[in-house]
Coordinates of N, CA and C in Angstrom, one line a residue:
M1 N 5.7 -3.8 4.9 CA 5.0 -3.8 3.3 C 4.3 -4.8 3.4
L2 N 3.0 -4.7 1.8 CA 1.9 -6.0 1.8 C 3.1 -6.9 0.8
K3 N 2.5 -8.0 0.7 CA 3.1 -8.9 -0.1 C 1.9 -9.2 -1.2
I4 N 2.1 -9.3 -2.4 CA 0.9 -9.7 -3.2 C 0.1 -11.1 -2.9
G5 N 0.1 -11.7 -2.5 CA -1.2 -12.3 -2.3 C -1.4 -11.7 -1.5
T6 N -1.4 -11.1 -0.2 CA -2.3 -10.3 0.9 C -3.2 -9.3 -0.1
I7 N -2.7 -8.2 -0.7 CA -3.0 -7.4 -1.0 C -4.2 -7.9 -2.4
A8 N -3.9 -9.0 -2.6 CA -5.1 -10.1 -3.8 C -6.3 -9.6 -2.8
W9 N -6.7 -10.5 -1.8 CA -7.9 -10.3 -1.4 C -8.3 -8.9 -1.4
L10 N -8.0 -7.8 -1.0 CA -8.1 -6.1 -1.0 C -8.4 -6.5 -2.1
L11 N -7.5 -6.3 -3.3 CA -8.2 -6.1 -5.0 C -8.9 -6.4 -5.5
C12 N -10.4 -7.9 -4.9 CA -11.1 -8.0 -5.2 C -11.5 -7.6 -4.9
F13 N -12.2 -7.4 -3.3 CA -13.0 -6.4 -2.9 C -13.4 -5.2 -3.2
V14 N -12.2 -4.8 -3.5 CA -11.8 -2.8 -4.3 C -13.0 -3.1 -5.3
S15 N -12.5 -4.6 -6.6 CA -13.0 -4.1 -7.5 C -14.3 -5.0 -7.2
C16 N -14.8 -5.8 -6.8 CA -16.0 -6.2 -6.7 C -17.2 -4.4 -5.7
V17 N -17.0 -3.8 -5.2 CA -17.2 -2.8 -4.4 C -17.3 -1.3 -5.3
H18 N -16.1 -2.0 -6.6 CA -16.0 -0.5 -7.0 C -15.8 -0.2 -8.2
G19 N -15.6 -1.2 -8.5 CA -15.3 -1.9 -9.9 C -14.4 -1.4 -11.0
S20 N -14.3 -0.3 -11.7 CA -12.3 -0.5 -12.1 C -11.5 0.2 -11.5
D21 N -11.6 0.4 -10.1 CA -11.3 1.7 -9.3 C -9.5 1.0 -9.1
G22 N -8.1 1.4 -9.5 CA -7.3 0.0 -9.4 C -6.8 1.3 -8.2
V23 N -5.9 -0.1 -7.5 CA -4.7 0.4 -6.5 C -3.3 -0.2 -6.9
A24 N -2.2 0.5 -6.4 CA -1.2 -0.1 -6.5 C -0.6 -0.8 -4.7
V25 N 0.8 -1.4 -5.4 CA 0.6 -2.1 -3.9 C 2.2 -1.8 -4.3
E26 N 3.1 -1.4 -3.4 CA 4.4 -2.0 -3.5 C 5.0 -3.2 -2.6
T27 N 5.9 -3.8 -3.1 CA 6.5 -5.0 -2.8 C 7.3 -4.3 -1.9
H28 N 8.0 -5.3 -1.2 CA 9.7 -5.0 -0.5 C 10.7 -4.7 -1.0
S29 N 10.9 -5.2 -2.5 CA 12.0 -5.4 -3.7 C 12.0 -3.4 -4.1
G30 N 10.3 -2.6 -4.1 CA 10.7 -1.2 -4.3 C 9.8 -1.3 -5.5
A31 N 9.7 -2.6 -6.4 CA 8.5 -3.2 -7.4 C 7.7 -2.4 -6.8
V32 N 6.4 -2.0 -8.3 CA 5.1 -1.8 -7.9 C 4.1 -2.3 -9.0
A33 N 3.3 -3.0 -8.2 CA 2.6 -3.6 -9.4 C 0.9 -2.8 -9.1
Q34 N 0.4 -2.9 -10.1 CA -0.8 -2.1 -10.1 C -2.1 -2.5 -11.2
Y35 N -3.1 -3.3 -10.1 CA -4.5 -4.0 -10.7 C -5.3 -3.4 -10.8
T36 N -5.8 -3.5 -12.2 CA -7.3 -2.5 -12.0 C -8.3 -3.8 -12.5
V37 N -9.6 -3.7 -12.1 CA -10.0 -5.2 -12.8 C -11.5 -4.5 -12.8
T38 N -12.4 -4.9 -14.4 CA -13.4 -5.2 -14.6 C -14.0 -6.2 -14.4
I39 N -15.5 -5.7 -13.6 CA -16.1 -7.6 -13.5 C -17.5 -7.3 -14.6
F40 N -17.3 -8.1 -15.6 CA -18.2 -8.0 -16.6 C -19.8 -7.5 -15.8
D41 N -20.6 -7.1 -16.6 CA -22.3 -6.8 -16.5 C -23.0 -8.2 -15.7
N42 N -22.8 -9.2 -17.0 CA -23.1 -10.8 -16.7 C -22.5 -11.4 -15.1
L43 N -21.5 -10.8 -14.4 CA -20.5 -11.4 -13.7 C -20.1 -12.9 -14.3
G44 N -19.8 -12.3 -15.6 CA -19.2 -14.0 -16.0 C -17.7 -13.9 -16.0
G45 N -17.2 -12.7 -15.6 CA -15.5 -12.4 -16.1 C -15.4 -11.3 -15.6
A46 N -13.9 -11.2 -15.7 CA -13.5 -9.8 -16.1 C -12.8 -9.9 -16.6
R47 N -11.9 -8.4 -17.1 CA -11.5 -8.0 -17.8 C -10.5 -7.5 -16.9
V48 N -9.1 -7.7 -16.9 CA -7.7 -7.2 -15.9 C -6.8 -6.1 -17.0
R49 N -6.7 -5.3 -16.1 CA -5.1 -4.5 -16.3 C -4.0 -4.5 -15.9
A50 N -2.1 -5.0 -15.5 CA -1.7 -5.9 -14.4 C -0.9 -4.8 -15.2
C51 N -0.6 -3.5 -14.9 CA 1.0 -3.6 -14.8 C 2.4 -3.2 -13.9
F52 N 3.3 -3.3 -14.3 CA 4.4 -3.7 -13.0 C 5.4 -2.7 -13.3
N53 N 5.9 -2.5 -12.2 CA 7.4 -1.4 -12.5 C 8.5 -2.0 -11.6
G54 N 9.4 -2.1 -12.1 CA 10.3 -2.7 -12.0 C 10.3 -3.9 -10.9
V55 N 9.3 -4.8 -12.2 CA 9.5 -6.2 -12.0 C 10.3 -6.6 -13.0
A56 N 11.4 -7.6 -12.8 CA 11.8 -8.4 -14.2 C 11.2 -9.8 -14.0
F57 N 10.3 -10.3 -15.2 CA 9.0 -10.7 -15.5 C 9.1 -11.2 -16.8
A58 N 8.9 -12.5 -17.0 CA 9.2 -12.9 -19.0 C 8.1 -13.9 -18.7
R59 N 6.5 -13.9 -17.7 CA 5.6 -14.6 -18.0 C 4.7 -14.1 -17.1
L60 N 3.0 -14.1 -17.4 CA 1.9 -14.1 -15.6 C 1.4 -15.2 -15.7
V61 N 1.6 -15.5 -14.4 CA 0.5 -17.0 -14.2 C -0.4 -16.8 -13.3
P62 N -1.1 -17.7 -13.4 CA -2.4 -17.4 -12.3 C -2.4 -18.1 -11.0
M63 N -2.9 -17.2 -10.2 CA -2.2 -17.5 -8.9 C -2.8 -19.0 -8.5
S64 N -3.8 -19.3 -9.0 CA -4.1 -20.9 -8.8 C -4.4 -21.8 -10.2
S65 N -3.6 -22.8 -9.9 CA -3.9 -23.8 -11.1 C -5.7 -23.9 -11.8
S66 N -5.8 -23.5 -10.7 CA -7.6 -24.4 -11.3 C -7.9 -22.9 -12.3
A67 N -7.6 -22.5 -12.3 CA -8.1 -21.0 -13.1 C -6.8 -21.1 -14.2
S68 N -6.3 -21.9 -14.9 CA -5.6 -21.3 -15.5 C -6.3 -21.9 -17.3
S69 N -7.9 -22.6 -17.4 CA -8.4 -22.7 -18.4 C -9.4 -22.1 -18.6
Q70 N -9.7 -20.9 -17.4 CA -10.8 -20.2 -17.7 C -9.9 -18.7 -18.3
L71 N -8.7 -19.0 -18.7 CA -8.2 -17.4 -19.9 C -8.3 -17.6 -20.9
Q72 N -8.8 -16.1 -20.9 CA -9.6 -15.9 -22.7 C -8.1 -15.1 -23.5
S73 N -7.8 -14.2 -23.0 CA -7.1 -13.3 -23.9 C -6.1 -12.7 -23.3
A74 N -5.1 -12.2 -23.9 CA -4.3 -11.4 -23.2 C -3.2 -10.6 -24.1
S75 N -3.1 -9.2 -23.9 CA -2.9 -8.9 -25.1 C -1.6 -7.3 -23.8
I76 N -0.4 -6.8 -24.7 CA 0.2 -5.6 -24.6 C -0.5 -4.7 -25.6
D77 N -0.9 -3.2 -25.3 CA -0.6 -1.9 -26.4 C -1.5 -2.8 -27.6
G78 N -2.6 -4.0 -27.0 CA -3.3 -4.3 -28.5 C -2.3 -5.7 -29.5
I79 N -1.5 -6.0 -29.0 CA -0.8 -6.7 -29.2 C -0.4 -8.4 -28.9
P80 N -1.6 -9.3 -29.8 CA -1.7 -10.7 -28.5 C -0.9 -11.0 -28.4
L81 N -0.8 -11.5 -27.6 CA 0.6 -12.7 -25.9 C 0.1 -14.2 -26.4
E82 N 1.0 -14.8 -26.2 CA 1.3 -16.0 -26.4 C 0.5 -16.9 -25.2
I83 N -0.4 -17.1 -25.2 CA -0.8 -18.2 -24.0 C -0.4 -19.5 -23.7
H84 N 0.2 -20.0 -22.5 CA 0.6 -22.0 -23.2 C 0.2 -22.4 -21.7
D85 N -0.9 -23.1 -21.5 CA -1.1 -23.7 -20.4 C -1.9 -22.8 -19.1
G86 N -2.8 -21.9 -19.7 CA -2.8 -20.6 -18.7 C -1.7 -19.6 -18.5
R87 N -0.7 -19.9 -19.1 CA 0.0 -19.0 -18.5 C 0.0 -17.4 -19.8
I88 N 0.9 -16.7 -19.1 CA 0.5 -15.4 -20.2 C 2.5 -15.1 -20.5
L89 N 3.1 -15.7 -21.7 CA 3.8 -15.7 -22.2 C 4.1 -13.9 -22.5
L90 N 5.3 -13.4 -22.4 CA 5.5 -11.8 -22.8 C 6.8 -11.8 -24.3
N91 N 6.7 -11.7 -24.6 CA 7.5 -11.8 -26.2 C 8.9 -11.4 -25.5
E92 N 9.1 -10.8 -25.1 CA 10.5 -10.4 -24.5 C 10.3 -9.8 -22.8
P93 N 11.5 -10.5 -22.1 CA 11.5 -10.4 -20.1 C 10.9 -9.1 -20.2
S94 N 10.5 -8.4 -19.6 CA 10.8 -6.6 -19.0 C 9.9 -6.2 -17.5
R95 N 10.7 -5.7 -17.4 CA 11.5 -4.6 -16.1 C 9.5 -3.5 -16.2
H96 N 8.7 -3.1 -16.8 CA 8.6 -2.3 -16.8 C 6.6 -2.6 -18.4
A97 N 6.2 -2.7 -17.8 CA 4.8 -3.3 -18.7 C 3.5 -3.4 -17.9
C98 N 2.5 -3.2 -18.8 CA 1.5 -3.1 -18.9 C 0.5 -4.1 -19.1
V99 N -0.1 -5.6 -18.8 CA -0.7 -6.5 -19.1 C -2.0 -6.4 -19.6
N100 N -2.8 -6.4 -20.5 CA -4.5 -6.9 -20.4 C -4.7 -8.1 -20.1
Y101 N -5.5 -8.7 -20.2 CA -6.1 -9.8 -20.0 C -7.4 -10.2 -19.7
E102 N -7.8 -11.1 -20.2 CA -9.7 -11.6 -19.7 C -9.7 -12.7 -19.2
T103 N -10.9 -12.9 -18.2 CA -10.6 -14.7 -17.6 C -12.3 -14.4 -17.8
Q104 N -12.6 -16.3 -17.4 CA -14.2 -16.6 -16.7 C -14.3 -16.8 -15.7
F105 N -15.3 -16.4 -15.0 CA -15.2 -17.1 -13.5 C -16.5 -18.5 -13.9
K106 N -15.5 -19.4 -13.2 CA -16.5 -20.7 -12.6 C -17.4 -20.6 -11.6
P107 N -18.5 -21.0 -11.8 CA -19.9 -20.3 -10.7 C -19.8 -20.9 -9.4
S108 N -19.0 -22.2 -9.1 CA -18.6 -22.7 -8.0 C -17.7 -21.9 -7.2
R109 N -16.8 -20.8 -7.8 CA -16.1 -19.7 -7.4 C -16.5 -18.0 -6.9
F110 N -17.7 -18.5 -7.3 CA -18.7 -17.0 -7.2 C -19.8 -17.3 -6.8
R111 N -20.2 -16.3 -5.4 CA -21.7 -16.3 -5.0 C -22.0 -14.8 -4.6
L112 N -23.0 -15.0 -5.3 CA -24.1 -13.5 -5.0 C -25.0 -13.8 -3.8
G113 N -25.0 -12.8 -3.4 CA -26.4 -12.8 -1.7 C -27.2 -11.6 -2.0
D114 N -28.1 -11.2 -1.3 CA -29.1 -10.1 -1.6 C -28.5 -8.3 -2.1
S115 N -27.3 -8.0 -2.0 CA -26.9 -7.2 -1.5 C -24.6 -6.9 -2.0
S116 N -24.6 -8.6 -2.2 CA -23.1 -9.1 -2.3 C -22.7 -9.6 -3.2
A117 N -21.5 -9.7 -3.3 CA -21.4 -10.8 -4.0 C -19.1 -10.9 -3.7
V118 N -18.9 -12.4 -3.8 CA -18.0 -12.9 -3.1 C -17.3 -13.5 -4.1
L119 N -16.3 -13.2 -4.7 CA -15.1 -13.8 -5.6 C -14.1 -14.0 -5.4
S120 N -13.3 -15.4 -5.3 CA -11.7 -15.8 -5.0 C -11.5 -14.9 -6.2
Q121 N -9.8 -14.3 -5.2 CA -8.7 -13.6 -6.5 C -8.1 -14.4 -7.0
S122 N -8.4 -15.9 -6.9 CA -8.1 -16.9 -7.8 C -8.8 -16.9 -9.4
Q123 N -9.8 -16.7 -9.1 CA -10.5 -16.3 -10.4 C -9.8 -15.2 -11.7
W124 N -9.1 -14.2 -10.8 CA -8.9 -13.4 -11.9 C -7.3 -12.9 -11.4
L125 N -6.6 -13.2 -10.9 CA -5.3 -12.8 -10.7 C -4.4 -13.5 -11.2
W126 N -3.7 -12.7 -11.8 CA -2.6 -13.8 -12.6 C -0.9 -12.9 -12.0
R127 N -0.3 -13.7 -11.3 CA 1.3 -12.8 -11.3 C 2.2 -13.2 -11.9
P128 N 3.2 -12.0 -11.8 CA 4.4 -12.5 -11.9 C 5.5 -13.5 -11.8
E129 N 5.9 -14.4 -13.1 CA 7.0 -15.0 -13.1 C 8.2 -14.9 -13.2
P130 N 9.2 -14.7 -12.2 CA 9.2 -14.4 -10.9 C 8.9 -14.2 -9.9
L131 N 8.7 -14.5 -8.8 CA 7.7 -13.7 -8.0 C 9.4 -12.5 -7.4
P132 N 8.9 -11.1 -7.9 CA 10.3 -10.3 -6.9 C 10.8 -10.5 -5.4

């Protein structure tokens, strides 16, 4: 089975190539995580919808602490969530939730070529804490 860290690279590749296509990942615990990533037209950030089923978590944390300051907003069903030190705090722990959030990209983490874009998943991936 694939782990969320391994699939994050694939998700970034899929999101960069296909825009808002989503890919579901089943972890070893039977939990399912699905990230749908939409890159902004100006390539300055992303809108992410992260849905979790069977994952008990109380917050989402950035894959890399360097992205903490790039988090712009987070919500569930249009209700804003508290953000503390780059962490998205749920109002109450949940096993089934879809969290929407927006990030900005640091220019040093984003490269454009003639026909391609390379972006580290650490710029858009927030994961459940604790990990399943």
